[in-house]
Amino acid sequence: MKSRTENTGIEISLSNEEVLVLFDWIARFNENENTFQDQSEEKVLFDLESILEERISETLASAGLAGGVTSKLSGGEFWDGARNGLISASLNHVAHGIRQRIEQQKELKPIDFKESSDKEKIGQVLKGIRQARLNGDASLDIGKLFKNLPTWGEGHNKIISEMNLNGETLSVHLELATFRGNKNLVIDVSPSAYPEANFGSGVLVKNIVKSGYWGGLEFSRYNGNLRIVRLMTNNQSSLNKYLKL
């Protein structure tokens, strides 16, 4: 690990091994919301996790780590021979844990639509879109994110909740089209912008007051133009950041 002081802050350089260890610890720490004493701590650590997450695939696939870290450590490049076995085993354990976490994220388990809260429904859609983009997928089947997804009416336009993304609290309003008999809910994960709207002093939707300016994103059917998902929020930049846009 190396550091260099600049006029605008401190620049820290990490080796591949250090990236693995730091990402694994931060990811596990961030899973527990009760560990933060202040929102500033949460925001900084979520931002750092997001930065490391974008690099982690490259790190896992790099020469010293693709088949384990043993080859990188064998020549005493970082530590002497007396410590190599333990450290190598530890780093392989960390890499294995990260790979497991990535595989679990790829296989997002469906939740029961009827039994889930608005916050859980929105979170499931956001996690699905985010993971699809991280995987490099062009599309996502919304129908596979839920069990007991209704297929009647014009959809659901009152799914709204406060969410915590990237260490910030924002309100998200989800509109989900579940047309009668429509079994094709595959969306293009590259959205179009929804025009910003000003709700003035406030419009009450369920228990959330929509006030001021809200932006949004629309996700249309893959290889089609039918809108399937619309997301509106009072913090567009934070939503975009979470979705890797």
Short mmCIF file of C-alpha atoms in Angstrom, two decimals:
data_model
loop_
_atom_site.label_atom_id
_atom_site.label_comp_id
_atom_site.label_asym_id
_atom_site.label_seq_id
_atom_site.Cartn_x
_atom_site.Cartn_y
_atom_site.Cartn_z
CA MET A 1 0.00 0.00 0.00
CA LYS A 2 1.34 3.42 -0.94
CA SER A 3 0.05 6.92 -0.29
CA ARG A 4 0.75 10.33 -1.74
CA THR A 5 -0.47 13.69 -0.50
CA GLU A 6 -2.01 15.99 -3.10
CA ASN A 7 -3.43 19.50 -2.75
CA THR A 8 -6.95 18.09 -3.03
CA GLY A 9 -6.48 15.10 -0.71
CA ILE A 10 -4.55 11.87 -0.23
CA GLU A 11 -4.07 9.37 -3.05
CA ILE A 12 -3.74 5.72 -1.93
CA SER A 13 -2.47 2.95 -4.19
CA LEU A 14 -3.50 -0.64 -3.39
CA SER A 15 -2.13 -3.95 -4.63
CA ASN A 16 -4.53 -6.59 -5.98
CA GLU A 17 -4.30 -8.49 -2.70
CA GLU A 18 -5.11 -5.39 -0.67
CA VAL A 19 -8.09 -4.61 -2.92
CA LEU A 20 -9.49 -8.08 -2.19
CA VAL A 21 -9.13 -7.79 1.57
CA LEU A 22 -10.45 -4.22 1.78
CA PHE A 23 -13.44 -4.88 -0.50
CA ASP A 24 -14.40 -8.03 1.39
CA TRP A 25 -14.31 -6.23 4.75
CA ILE A 26 -16.21 -3.13 3.55
CA ALA A 27 -18.90 -5.22 1.81
CA ARG A 28 -19.51 -7.22 5.00
CA PHE A 29 -19.45 -4.09 7.17
CA ASN A 30 -21.93 -2.23 4.93
CA GLU A 31 -24.42 -5.10 5.13
CA ASN A 32 -25.18 -4.10 8.73
CA GLU A 33 -26.85 -0.68 8.83
CA ASN A 34 -26.58 -0.54 12.63
CA THR A 35 -22.79 -0.21 12.56
CA PHE A 36 -22.84 3.43 11.42
CA GLN A 37 -22.87 6.28 13.91
CA ASP A 38 -23.35 9.02 11.32
CA GLN A 39 -24.65 9.21 7.74
CA SER A 40 -21.33 10.67 6.58
CA GLU A 41 -19.58 7.41 7.60
CA GLU A 42 -22.13 5.39 5.67
CA LYS A 43 -21.80 7.51 2.53
CA VAL A 44 -17.99 7.35 2.46
CA LEU A 45 -17.90 3.57 2.92
CA PHE A 46 -20.63 2.92 0.35
CA ASP A 47 -18.78 5.14 -2.14
CA LEU A 48 -15.55 3.23 -1.47
CA GLU A 49 -17.33 -0.12 -1.85
CA SER A 50 -18.78 1.06 -5.16
CA ILE A 51 -15.34 2.09 -6.47
CA LEU A 52 -13.75 -1.21 -5.44
CA GLU A 53 -16.70 -3.20 -6.81
CA GLU A 54 -16.04 -1.83 -10.29
CA ARG A 55 -12.45 -3.13 -10.11
CA ILE A 56 -12.99 -6.42 -8.31
CA SER A 57 -13.71 -8.54 -11.42
CA GLU A 58 -10.44 -7.38 -12.98
CA THR A 59 -8.65 -8.19 -9.73
CA LEU A 60 -10.09 -11.70 -9.46
CA ALA A 61 -9.20 -12.41 -13.06
CA SER A 62 -5.66 -11.04 -12.83
CA ALA A 63 -2.66 -13.29 -13.24
CA GLY A 64 -1.83 -13.79 -9.58
CA LEU A 65 -5.42 -14.48 -8.49
CA ALA A 66 -7.19 -16.32 -11.31
CA GLY A 67 -6.13 -19.69 -9.97
CA GLY A 68 -5.25 -18.53 -6.48
CA VAL A 69 -2.70 -16.14 -5.09
CA THR A 70 0.02 -18.71 -4.38
CA SER A 71 2.07 -18.00 -7.50
CA LYS A 72 2.18 -14.29 -6.76
CA LEU A 73 3.39 -14.84 -3.24
CA SER A 74 5.90 -17.64 -3.88
CA GLY A 75 9.20 -15.80 -4.37
CA GLY A 76 8.91 -13.59 -1.32
CA GLU A 77 7.65 -10.64 -3.36
CA PHE A 78 5.58 -9.44 -0.44
CA TRP A 79 6.28 -11.68 2.53
CA ASP A 80 8.97 -14.13 3.53
CA GLY A 81 8.52 -17.88 3.23
CA ALA A 82 7.57 -18.39 6.86
CA ARG A 83 4.33 -16.46 6.36
CA ASN A 84 3.47 -17.37 2.78
CA GLY A 85 1.35 -20.42 3.54
CA LEU A 86 -0.95 -18.70 6.02
CA ILE A 87 -1.33 -15.48 4.03
CA SER A 88 -1.87 -17.34 0.77
CA ALA A 89 -4.59 -19.47 2.35
CA SER A 90 -6.21 -16.36 3.87
CA LEU A 91 -6.27 -14.46 0.59
CA ASN A 92 -7.62 -17.48 -1.27
CA HIS A 93 -10.35 -17.68 1.39
CA VAL A 94 -11.18 -13.98 0.85
CA ALA A 95 -11.23 -14.43 -2.94
CA HIS A 96 -13.48 -17.48 -2.59
CA GLY A 97 -15.86 -15.52 -0.34
CA ILE A 98 -16.05 -12.68 -2.85
CA ARG A 99 -16.70 -15.07 -5.72
CA GLN A 100 -19.47 -16.70 -3.68
CA ARG A 101 -21.03 -13.32 -2.95
CA ILE A 102 -20.89 -12.38 -6.64
CA GLU A 103 -22.51 -15.67 -7.68
CA GLN A 104 -25.26 -15.22 -5.09
CA GLN A 105 -25.94 -11.73 -6.41
CA LYS A 106 -26.15 -13.06 -9.95
CA GLU A 107 -28.82 -15.50 -8.80
CA LEU A 108 -31.17 -13.00 -7.16
CA LYS A 109 -33.88 -15.05 -5.49
CA PRO A 110 -37.49 -14.07 -6.29
CA ILE A 111 -39.60 -12.59 -3.51
CA ASP A 112 -43.36 -12.90 -3.03
CA PHE A 113 -44.97 -9.79 -4.53
CA LYS A 114 -48.14 -10.07 -2.48
CA GLU A 115 -46.31 -10.57 0.82
CA SER A 116 -43.56 -7.99 0.29
CA SER A 117 -43.53 -4.36 1.44
CA ASP A 118 -43.16 -1.48 -1.00
CA LYS A 119 -39.56 -1.04 0.18
CA GLU A 120 -38.79 -4.69 -0.55
CA LYS A 121 -40.42 -4.51 -4.01
CA ILE A 122 -38.47 -1.40 -4.99
CA GLY A 123 -35.25 -2.86 -3.55
CA GLN A 124 -35.72 -6.06 -5.55
CA VAL A 125 -36.17 -4.16 -8.82
CA LEU A 126 -33.19 -1.88 -8.11
CA LYS A 127 -30.93 -4.81 -7.16
CA GLY A 128 -32.00 -6.68 -10.29
CA ILE A 129 -31.19 -3.77 -12.60
CA ARG A 130 -27.93 -2.98 -10.81
CA GLN A 131 -26.74 -6.60 -10.94
CA ALA A 132 -27.68 -6.96 -14.62
CA ARG A 133 -25.59 -3.91 -15.44
CA LEU A 134 -22.65 -5.13 -13.34
CA ASN A 135 -22.83 -8.47 -15.14
CA GLY A 136 -22.77 -6.72 -18.51
CA ASP A 137 -26.25 -8.04 -19.39
CA ALA A 138 -28.37 -6.09 -21.86
CA SER A 139 -31.70 -7.17 -20.40
CA LEU A 140 -33.47 -8.28 -17.23
CA ASP A 141 -36.63 -10.35 -16.79
CA ILE A 142 -38.66 -8.51 -14.14
CA GLY A 143 -41.01 -11.49 -13.98
CA LYS A 144 -38.23 -13.63 -12.50
CA LEU A 145 -37.69 -11.22 -9.61
CA PHE A 146 -41.07 -11.98 -8.07
CA LYS A 147 -43.42 -14.80 -7.21
CA ASN A 148 -47.18 -14.20 -7.42
CA LEU A 149 -46.74 -11.16 -9.66
CA PRO A 150 -50.22 -9.87 -10.64
CA THR A 151 -51.09 -9.93 -14.33
CA TRP A 152 -54.28 -7.89 -14.18
CA GLY A 153 -55.04 -4.23 -14.80
CA GLU A 154 -52.76 -1.50 -16.00
CA GLY A 155 -50.09 -2.21 -13.45
CA HIS A 156 -49.11 -0.79 -10.08
CA ASN A 157 -48.44 2.93 -9.78
CA LYS A 158 -48.38 3.43 -6.02
CA ILE A 159 -45.27 1.51 -4.97
CA ILE A 160 -43.32 4.11 -3.03
CA SER A 161 -40.86 4.13 -0.13
CA GLU A 162 -37.83 5.80 1.37
CA MET A 163 -34.68 3.93 0.42
CA ASN A 164 -31.07 4.02 1.61
CA LEU A 165 -28.71 3.92 -1.37
CA ASN A 166 -25.00 4.72 -1.31
CA GLY A 167 -25.36 5.94 2.26
CA GLU A 168 -28.04 8.48 1.28
CA THR A 169 -31.76 8.48 2.06
CA LEU A 170 -34.04 9.17 -0.88
CA SER A 171 -37.63 8.53 -1.88
CA VAL A 172 -38.31 6.22 -4.83
CA HIS A 173 -41.65 5.79 -6.61
CA LEU A 174 -41.95 2.64 -8.74
CA GLU A 175 -44.51 2.12 -11.49
CA LEU A 176 -44.63 -1.44 -12.74
CA ALA A 177 -46.68 -2.46 -15.78
CA THR A 178 -48.25 -5.89 -15.38
CA PHE A 179 -50.79 -5.90 -18.19
CA ARG A 180 -53.39 -8.64 -18.40
CA GLY A 181 -51.85 -11.65 -20.10
CA ASN A 182 -48.51 -9.89 -20.57
CA LYS A 183 -45.88 -12.50 -19.83
CA ASN A 184 -43.04 -10.62 -21.50
CA LEU A 185 -41.56 -8.44 -18.76
CA VAL A 186 -38.01 -8.47 -20.10
CA ILE A 187 -36.60 -4.94 -19.98
CA ASP A 188 -33.64 -3.20 -21.57
CA VAL A 189 -31.38 -2.19 -18.65
CA SER A 190 -30.27 0.94 -20.51
CA PRO A 191 -33.04 3.40 -19.54
CA SER A 192 -34.35 6.60 -21.04
CA ALA A 193 -34.81 9.71 -18.91
CA TYR A 194 -38.26 10.58 -17.60
CA PRO A 195 -38.96 14.34 -17.72
CA GLU A 196 -38.40 16.09 -14.40
CA ALA A 197 -41.60 17.13 -12.65
CA ASN A 198 -42.21 19.77 -9.99
CA PHE A 199 -44.67 18.69 -7.30
CA GLY A 200 -44.52 22.05 -5.55
CA SER A 201 -45.51 21.99 -1.89
CA GLY A 202 -46.32 18.32 -2.06
CA VAL A 203 -48.56 15.51 -3.28
CA LEU A 204 -49.30 12.70 -0.84
CA VAL A 205 -48.79 9.21 -2.26
CA LYS A 206 -49.51 6.64 0.42
CA ASN A 207 -47.35 7.77 3.34
CA ILE A 208 -44.77 9.70 1.26
CA VAL A 209 -45.06 13.38 0.34
CA LYS A 210 -43.75 14.04 -3.17
CA SER A 211 -42.56 17.65 -3.11
CA GLY A 212 -40.19 19.75 -5.16
CA TYR A 213 -38.50 18.38 -8.27
CA TRP A 214 -38.46 14.66 -9.03
CA GLY A 215 -36.59 13.08 -11.92
CA GLY A 216 -36.99 9.60 -13.28
CA LEU A 217 -35.97 6.70 -15.49
CA GLU A 218 -38.02 4.51 -17.81
CA PHE A 219 -37.12 0.95 -18.76
CA SER A 220 -38.84 -0.35 -21.88
CA ARG A 221 -39.35 -3.87 -23.14
CA TYR A 222 -36.16 -5.32 -24.60
CA ASN A 223 -36.23 -4.86 -28.39
CA GLY A 224 -39.52 -3.00 -28.03
CA ASN A 225 -40.98 0.34 -27.00
CA LEU A 226 -43.52 -0.65 -24.34
CA ARG A 227 -42.63 0.84 -20.95
CA ILE A 228 -42.44 -1.82 -18.25
CA VAL A 229 -40.72 0.01 -15.36
CA ARG A 230 -40.69 3.66 -14.35
CA LEU A 231 -38.62 4.90 -11.40
CA MET A 232 -39.10 8.40 -10.01
CA THR A 233 -37.01 9.94 -7.24
CA ASN A 234 -36.14 13.15 -5.44
CA ASN A 235 -32.42 12.31 -5.77
CA GLN A 236 -31.65 11.36 -9.36
CA SER A 237 -27.87 11.39 -9.03
CA SER A 238 -27.87 8.93 -6.12
CA LEU A 239 -30.26 6.58 -7.96
CA ASN A 240 -28.15 6.71 -11.11
CA LYS A 241 -25.01 6.00 -9.12
CA TYR A 242 -26.53 2.97 -7.43
CA LEU A 243 -27.75 1.59 -10.78
CA LYS A 244 -24.29 2.08 -12.31
CA LEU A 245 -25.54 4.52 -14.95
#
